[in-house]
CSV table of C-alpha atoms in Angstrom, one decimal:
chain,number,residue,atom,x,y,z
A,130,MET,CA,-61.8,-37.6,36.6
A,131,PRO,CA,-58.7,-35.7,38.6
A,132,LYS,CA,-58.5,-32.4,37.7
A,133,SER,CA,-55.4,-32.1,36.4
A,134,GLN,CA,-56.6,-34.7,33.9
A,135,HIS,CA,-58.9,-33.1,32.6
A,136,ILE,CA,-57.3,-29.3,31.7
A,137,LYS,CA,-55.3,-31.9,30.0
A,138,LYS,CA,-57.6,-33.0,27.8
A,139,GLU,CA,-59.0,-29.7,27.4
A,140,ILE,CA,-55.9,-28.3,26.5
A,141,GLU,CA,-55.1,-30.9,24.0
A,142,LYS,CA,-59.4,-30.1,23.0
A,143,LEU,CA,-57.7,-26.4,22.2
A,144,ARG,CA,-55.5,-27.1,19.7
A,145,ASN,CA,-58.1,-27.0,17.8
A,146,ASP,CA,-58.6,-23.6,16.7
A,147,ASP,CA,-62.8,-24.1,16.0
A,148,TYR,CA,-62.9,-25.0,20.0
A,149,TYR,CA,-60.7,-22.7,21.2
A,150,TYR,CA,-62.5,-19.3,19.2
A,151,GLY,CA,-65.7,-21.3,19.2
A,152,GLU,CA,-68.0,-22.3,22.0
A,153,GLY,CA,-65.7,-24.5,24.0
A,154,GLY,CA,-63.5,-21.5,24.8
A,155,LYS,CA,-66.1,-19.5,25.9
A,156,LYS,CA,-65.5,-21.3,29.1
A,157,TYR,CA,-62.3,-19.4,30.0
A,158,ILE,CA,-61.5,-15.9,29.8
A,159,SER,CA,-58.7,-14.9,27.5
A,160,ASN,CA,-56.9,-11.2,26.4
A,161,SER,CA,-59.6,-10.6,24.4
A,162,ASP,CA,-62.3,-10.8,26.9
A,163,VAL,CA,-60.6,-8.3,28.7
A,164,LYS,CA,-60.4,-6.0,26.3
A,165,ASN,CA,-64.4,-5.8,26.3
A,166,LEU,CA,-64.9,-6.3,30.2
A,167,LEU,CA,-62.5,-3.0,30.6
A,168,VAL,CA,-64.3,-0.8,28.0
A,169,GLU,CA,-67.6,-2.2,26.3
A,170,LEU,CA,-68.8,-4.9,28.7
A,171,GLY,CA,-71.9,-5.0,26.6
A,172,GLN,CA,-69.7,-6.1,23.6
A,173,PHE,CA,-68.4,-9.5,26.1
A,174,ARG,CA,-68.3,-12.5,24.5
A,175,VAL,CA,-69.6,-10.7,20.4
A,176,PRO,CA,-68.1,-12.6,17.8
A,177,VAL,CA,-65.3,-10.5,16.8
A,178,LYS,CA,-66.1,-9.7,12.3
A,179,GLU,CA,-63.8,-11.4,10.2
A,180,ASN,CA,-61.7,-7.6,8.5
A,181,GLU,CA,-58.8,-6.9,6.5
A,182,ASN,CA,-56.5,-7.0,9.0
A,183,LEU,CA,-57.6,-9.9,11.0
A,184,ALA,CA,-57.4,-11.8,7.9
A,185,LYS,CA,-54.1,-10.4,6.6
A,186,GLY,CA,-52.8,-10.8,10.6
A,187,ARG,CA,-53.7,-14.5,10.6
A,188,LEU,CA,-52.0,-15.7,6.8
A,189,PHE,CA,-48.6,-13.8,8.4
A,190,HIS,CA,-49.0,-16.1,11.4
A,191,GLN,CA,-49.7,-19.7,9.3
A,192,LEU,CA,-46.8,-18.5,6.8
A,193,LEU,CA,-44.7,-18.5,9.6
A,194,LEU,CA,-45.8,-21.2,12.0
A,195,GLU,CA,-48.3,-23.0,10.7
A,196,PRO,CA,-47.5,-23.2,6.5
A,197,HIS,CA,-50.0,-26.3,6.1
A,198,LYS,CA,-52.7,-23.8,7.1
A,199,ALA,CA,-52.0,-21.1,5.0
A,200,LYS,CA,-51.8,-23.5,1.8
A,201,SER,CA,-55.3,-23.9,2.0
A,202,PHE,CA,-55.6,-20.1,2.9
A,203,PRO,CA,-59.1,-18.6,1.1
A,204,PHE,CA,-58.9,-15.8,-1.0
A,205,PHE,CA,-61.0,-13.9,-3.8
A,206,ASP,CA,-59.2,-13.8,-7.3
A,207,GLY,CA,-60.7,-10.3,-8.1
A,208,ASN,CA,-60.0,-6.8,-7.8
A,209,ILE,CA,-62.7,-5.5,-6.0
A,210,ARG,CA,-65.1,-6.2,-4.0
A,211,ASN,CA,-68.5,-6.4,-6.3
A,212,SER,CA,-71.3,-9.0,-6.4
A,213,THR,CA,-68.9,-11.8,-8.1
A,214,TYR,CA,-66.9,-11.5,-4.5
A,215,LYS,CA,-70.1,-11.7,-2.3
A,216,ALA,CA,-71.1,-15.3,-4.2
A,217,PHE,CA,-67.9,-15.8,-3.4
A,218,LEU,CA,-68.3,-15.7,-0.2
A,219,GLU,CA,-71.5,-17.3,0.0
A,220,GLU,CA,-70.2,-20.5,-1.9
A,221,ASN,CA,-67.4,-20.6,0.5
A,222,ASN,CA,-69.5,-19.9,3.7
A,223,LEU,CA,-67.1,-16.8,4.6
A,224,GLU,CA,-67.7,-13.4,6.2
A,225,PHE,CA,-64.7,-11.8,4.6
A,226,ALA,CA,-62.0,-13.4,2.0
A,227,LEU,CA,-58.6,-11.4,1.0
A,228,LYS,CA,-58.4,-10.4,-3.1
A,229,LYS,CA,-55.5,-12.4,-4.4
A,230,THR,CA,-53.3,-9.1,-4.3
A,231,GLU,CA,-53.5,-8.7,-0.3
A,232,VAL,CA,-52.8,-12.3,-0.4
A,233,GLU,CA,-49.6,-12.3,-2.7
A,234,GLU,CA,-48.6,-9.0,-0.1
A,235,VAL,CA,-48.7,-10.1,2.9
A,236,LYS,CA,-46.5,-13.4,1.5
A,237,GLU,CA,-44.3,-11.1,-0.1
A,238,MET,CA,-44.3,-10.1,4.2
A,239,ALA,CA,-43.5,-13.4,5.1
A,240,GLU,CA,-41.4,-14.7,2.5
A,241,TRP,CA,-38.6,-11.3,3.5
A,242,PHE,CA,-38.6,-12.5,6.6
A,243,MET,CA,-38.1,-16.0,6.1
A,244,ASP,CA,-35.4,-15.2,3.8
A,245,LYS,CA,-32.1,-16.6,4.9
A,246,SER,CA,-30.1,-14.3,3.3
A,247,ASN,CA,-31.7,-11.4,6.3
A,248,PRO,CA,-29.9,-10.5,8.1
A,249,LYS,CA,-32.4,-8.0,10.0
A,250,THR,CA,-34.2,-11.1,11.1
A,251,LYS,CA,-31.8,-13.6,11.7
A,252,LYS,CA,-31.7,-13.4,15.2
A,253,LEU,CA,-35.3,-13.2,15.4
A,254,ARG,CA,-35.5,-16.6,12.6
A,255,GLU,CA,-32.7,-18.1,15.2
A,256,TYR,CA,-35.2,-17.7,18.7
A,257,MET,CA,-38.6,-18.6,16.6
A,258,PHE,CA,-37.0,-22.0,14.3
A,259,GLU,CA,-33.9,-23.4,15.8
A,260,PHE,CA,-34.0,-23.5,19.8
A,261,GLY,CA,-36.9,-26.7,19.9
A,262,ALA,CA,-39.7,-23.7,19.4
A,263,LYS,CA,-43.2,-25.1,20.0
A,264,TYR,CA,-46.3,-23.1,17.7
A,265,GLU,CA,-49.5,-21.7,18.7
A,266,GLU,CA,-49.8,-23.2,22.2
A,267,PRO,CA,-52.6,-23.6,23.9
A,268,MET,CA,-52.9,-23.1,28.3
A,269,ILE,CA,-55.3,-22.4,30.9
A,270,LYS,CA,-54.8,-21.6,34.3
A,271,GLU,CA,-56.8,-20.7,37.3
A,272,LEU,CA,-55.5,-16.5,37.5
A,273,HIS,CA,-58.0,-14.5,40.4
A,274,GLY,CA,-60.5,-17.4,40.6
A,275,HIS,CA,-61.3,-17.7,36.6
A,276,LEU,CA,-59.7,-20.4,34.1
A,277,PHE,CA,-58.1,-18.1,31.6
A,278,LYS,CA,-56.8,-19.7,28.3
A,279,GLY,CA,-54.3,-17.8,26.0
A,280,LYS,CA,-52.7,-19.9,23.0
A,281,ALA,CA,-48.7,-18.8,22.4
A,282,ASP,CA,-47.4,-18.3,19.4
A,283,VAL,CA,-44.0,-19.6,20.0
A,284,VAL,CA,-42.7,-21.4,23.2
A,285,THR,CA,-39.0,-21.6,23.7
A,286,ASP,CA,-37.5,-22.7,26.9
A,287,GLU,CA,-36.5,-19.2,27.8
A,288,PHE,CA,-39.9,-16.6,26.8
A,289,ILE,CA,-42.7,-16.9,25.2
A,290,ILE,CA,-42.8,-15.0,21.5
A,291,ASP,CA,-45.9,-13.4,20.9
A,292,VAL,CA,-45.7,-12.1,16.6
A,293,LYS,CA,-47.1,-8.7,15.6
A,294,THR,CA,-48.2,-6.9,12.6
A,295,SER,CA,-48.5,-3.0,13.0
A,296,ALA,CA,-48.7,-0.1,10.6
A,297,ASN,CA,-45.8,1.9,12.6
A,298,VAL,CA,-44.0,-0.1,14.5
A,299,PHE,CA,-42.0,2.9,16.1
A,300,LYS,CA,-45.0,3.9,17.7
A,301,LEU,CA,-45.9,0.9,19.2
A,302,GLN,CA,-43.4,0.9,22.4
A,303,TYR,CA,-45.4,4.0,23.3
A,304,THR,CA,-49.0,2.9,22.1
A,305,ALA,CA,-48.8,-0.9,23.1
A,306,SER,CA,-50.7,-0.3,26.0
A,307,ASP,CA,-53.8,0.5,24.2
A,308,TYR,CA,-53.7,-2.2,22.0
A,309,SER,CA,-53.6,-5.1,25.6
A,310,PHE,CA,-49.9,-6.1,24.9
A,311,ASP,CA,-49.4,-5.7,28.9
A,312,SER,CA,-52.4,-7.7,29.6
A,313,GLN,CA,-51.9,-10.0,27.4
A,314,ALA,CA,-48.1,-10.1,28.8
A,315,TYR,CA,-49.4,-10.8,32.9
A,316,ILE,CA,-51.8,-13.0,30.9
A,317,TYR,CA,-49.5,-15.6,29.6
A,318,GLN,CA,-46.3,-14.9,31.6
A,319,GLN,CA,-48.6,-16.3,34.6
A,320,LEU,CA,-50.6,-19.2,31.8
A,321,PHE,CA,-46.9,-20.4,30.6
A,322,ASN,CA,-44.5,-19.3,34.2
A,323,LEU,CA,-41.9,-17.4,30.9
A,324,PRO,CA,-41.4,-13.8,30.4
A,325,VAL,CA,-43.1,-12.7,27.1
A,326,VAL,CA,-40.9,-11.0,24.2
A,327,PHE,CA,-43.2,-9.6,21.7
A,328,PHE,CA,-42.0,-10.0,18.1
A,329,ALA,CA,-42.9,-6.6,15.4
A,330,ILE,CA,-43.0,-6.5,11.9
A,331,GLY,CA,-44.0,-3.6,9.9
A,332,LYS,CA,-47.1,-3.9,7.5
A,333,THR,CA,-45.6,-1.3,5.1
A,334,LYS,CA,-43.0,-2.7,2.5
A,335,LYS,CA,-39.9,0.2,2.1
A,336,ARG,CA,-37.0,0.9,0.4
A,337,TYR,CA,-33.4,2.1,1.6
A,338,GLY,CA,-32.7,5.3,1.2
A,339,THR,CA,-29.0,4.3,0.1
A,340,LEU,CA,-29.1,0.9,-0.6
A,341,ASP,CA,-31.2,-0.4,-3.4
A,342,GLU,CA,-33.4,-3.0,-1.2
A,343,ASP,CA,-36.6,-3.2,-0.1
A,344,TYR,CA,-37.6,-4.4,3.9
A,345,TYR,CA,-39.9,-4.0,5.9
A,346,ASP,CA,-39.4,-2.6,9.6
A,347,VAL,CA,-39.0,-5.0,12.8
A,348,ALA,CA,-38.4,-4.9,16.1
A,349,ILE,CA,-38.1,-6.4,19.4
A,350,PHE,CA,-39.8,-5.0,22.5
A,351,ASN,CA,-39.2,-6.7,25.9
A,352,THR,CA,-41.5,-6.1,28.7
A,353,SER,CA,-40.6,-4.4,32.0
A,354,PRO,CA,-41.9,-4.8,35.3
A,355,GLU,CA,-43.9,-1.9,35.4
A,356,PHE,CA,-45.4,-3.3,32.3
A,357,LEU,CA,-47.0,-6.0,34.0
A,358,LYS,CA,-47.9,-4.6,36.7
A,359,LYS,CA,-50.5,-2.3,34.6
A,360,GLY,CA,-51.2,-5.5,32.6
A,361,ARG,CA,-52.2,-7.6,36.3
A,362,ALA,CA,-54.4,-4.0,37.2
A,363,LYS,CA,-56.6,-4.4,34.0
A,364,VAL,CA,-56.8,-8.5,34.6
A,365,GLU,CA,-57.7,-7.5,38.0
A,366,ILE,CA,-60.8,-4.7,37.3
A,367,ALA,CA,-61.9,-7.0,33.8
A,368,VAL,CA,-62.2,-9.8,36.7
A,369,GLN,CA,-64.3,-7.4,39.3
A,370,HIS,CA,-66.4,-6.6,35.8
A,371,TYR,CA,-67.0,-10.5,35.3
A,372,ASN,CA,-68.1,-10.9,38.6
A,373,ASP,CA,-70.6,-8.1,38.8
A,374,TYR,CA,-72.3,-8.1,35.2
A,375,PHE,CA,-71.7,-11.9,34.4
A,376,SER,CA,-70.7,-14.4,36.9
A,377,LYS,CA,-73.5,-16.9,38.7
A,378,ASN,CA,-73.4,-14.5,41.3
A,379,LYS,CA,-73.6,-11.6,39.1
A,380,THR,CA,-75.3,-8.1,41.4
A,381,LYS,CA,-75.3,-5.8,38.2
A,382,SER,CA,-77.1,-5.8,34.9
A,383,ILE,CA,-75.2,-5.0,31.9
A,384,ARG,CA,-78.9,-3.3,30.8
A,385,ASP,CA,-78.4,-0.5,33.5
A,386,ILE,CA,-74.8,0.7,32.1
A,387,VAL,CA,-74.4,4.4,31.1
A,388,LEU,CA,-71.5,5.6,30.2
A,389,LYS,CA,-70.5,9.2,32.1
A,390,GLY,CA,-68.5,11.9,31.9
A,391,VAL,CA,-67.4,15.4,31.5
A,392,LEU,CA,-66.5,17.1,28.7
A,393,THR,CA,-63.5,19.2,29.3
């Protein structure tokens, strides 16, 4: 099978979340892998445990971009996580589940965002839904000698949109690199040959001081050449660590890693 045809078939398989996040996706390096390859190599390829933030973020994405999936999103109809909650997890083969009240909070935020009368999100909604955009688009491409994967939230003719929820939108422009937005932007720009724009929505519902109205913070962050350069540098270091510790020609063992530093 020609290489290009094989890649096309793999991309189609990656549309399935079970394949993308499961064994199939492990054939490729992702931005999540880069995070561990940079900081904690022993945790490379360790499955991330489900938690409240991950579940809320996934539900919010589904409500906006894949509403058909949100209809079957599992939740626990109870106020506290007790023995009944544990039984619910076992019955549904889940590690974690949001409570009904938490699901309702996320739905309220999504409904606010999607409200056609909402001026704060009008421009964002136009870019996300009115220009022939594609959603949850997977892509694989060779970067720095290895195949990388990514799944873009929204792909337009002009750029990639990545939707983030944040505890503090105002701090995000200063802490984005701490959350590996820079390496993600670099990887996705290479994968899709398009610039990356981050749409951030605050998780906390607020009330205007001068209006009788609730709102959430919203921000649009473009990426500068300097930001992308930092992302590329991170990826290059991550790839070197992958080559040293995990490739077929590895020369080092993760068992030998000892953190060294000087306390000041």
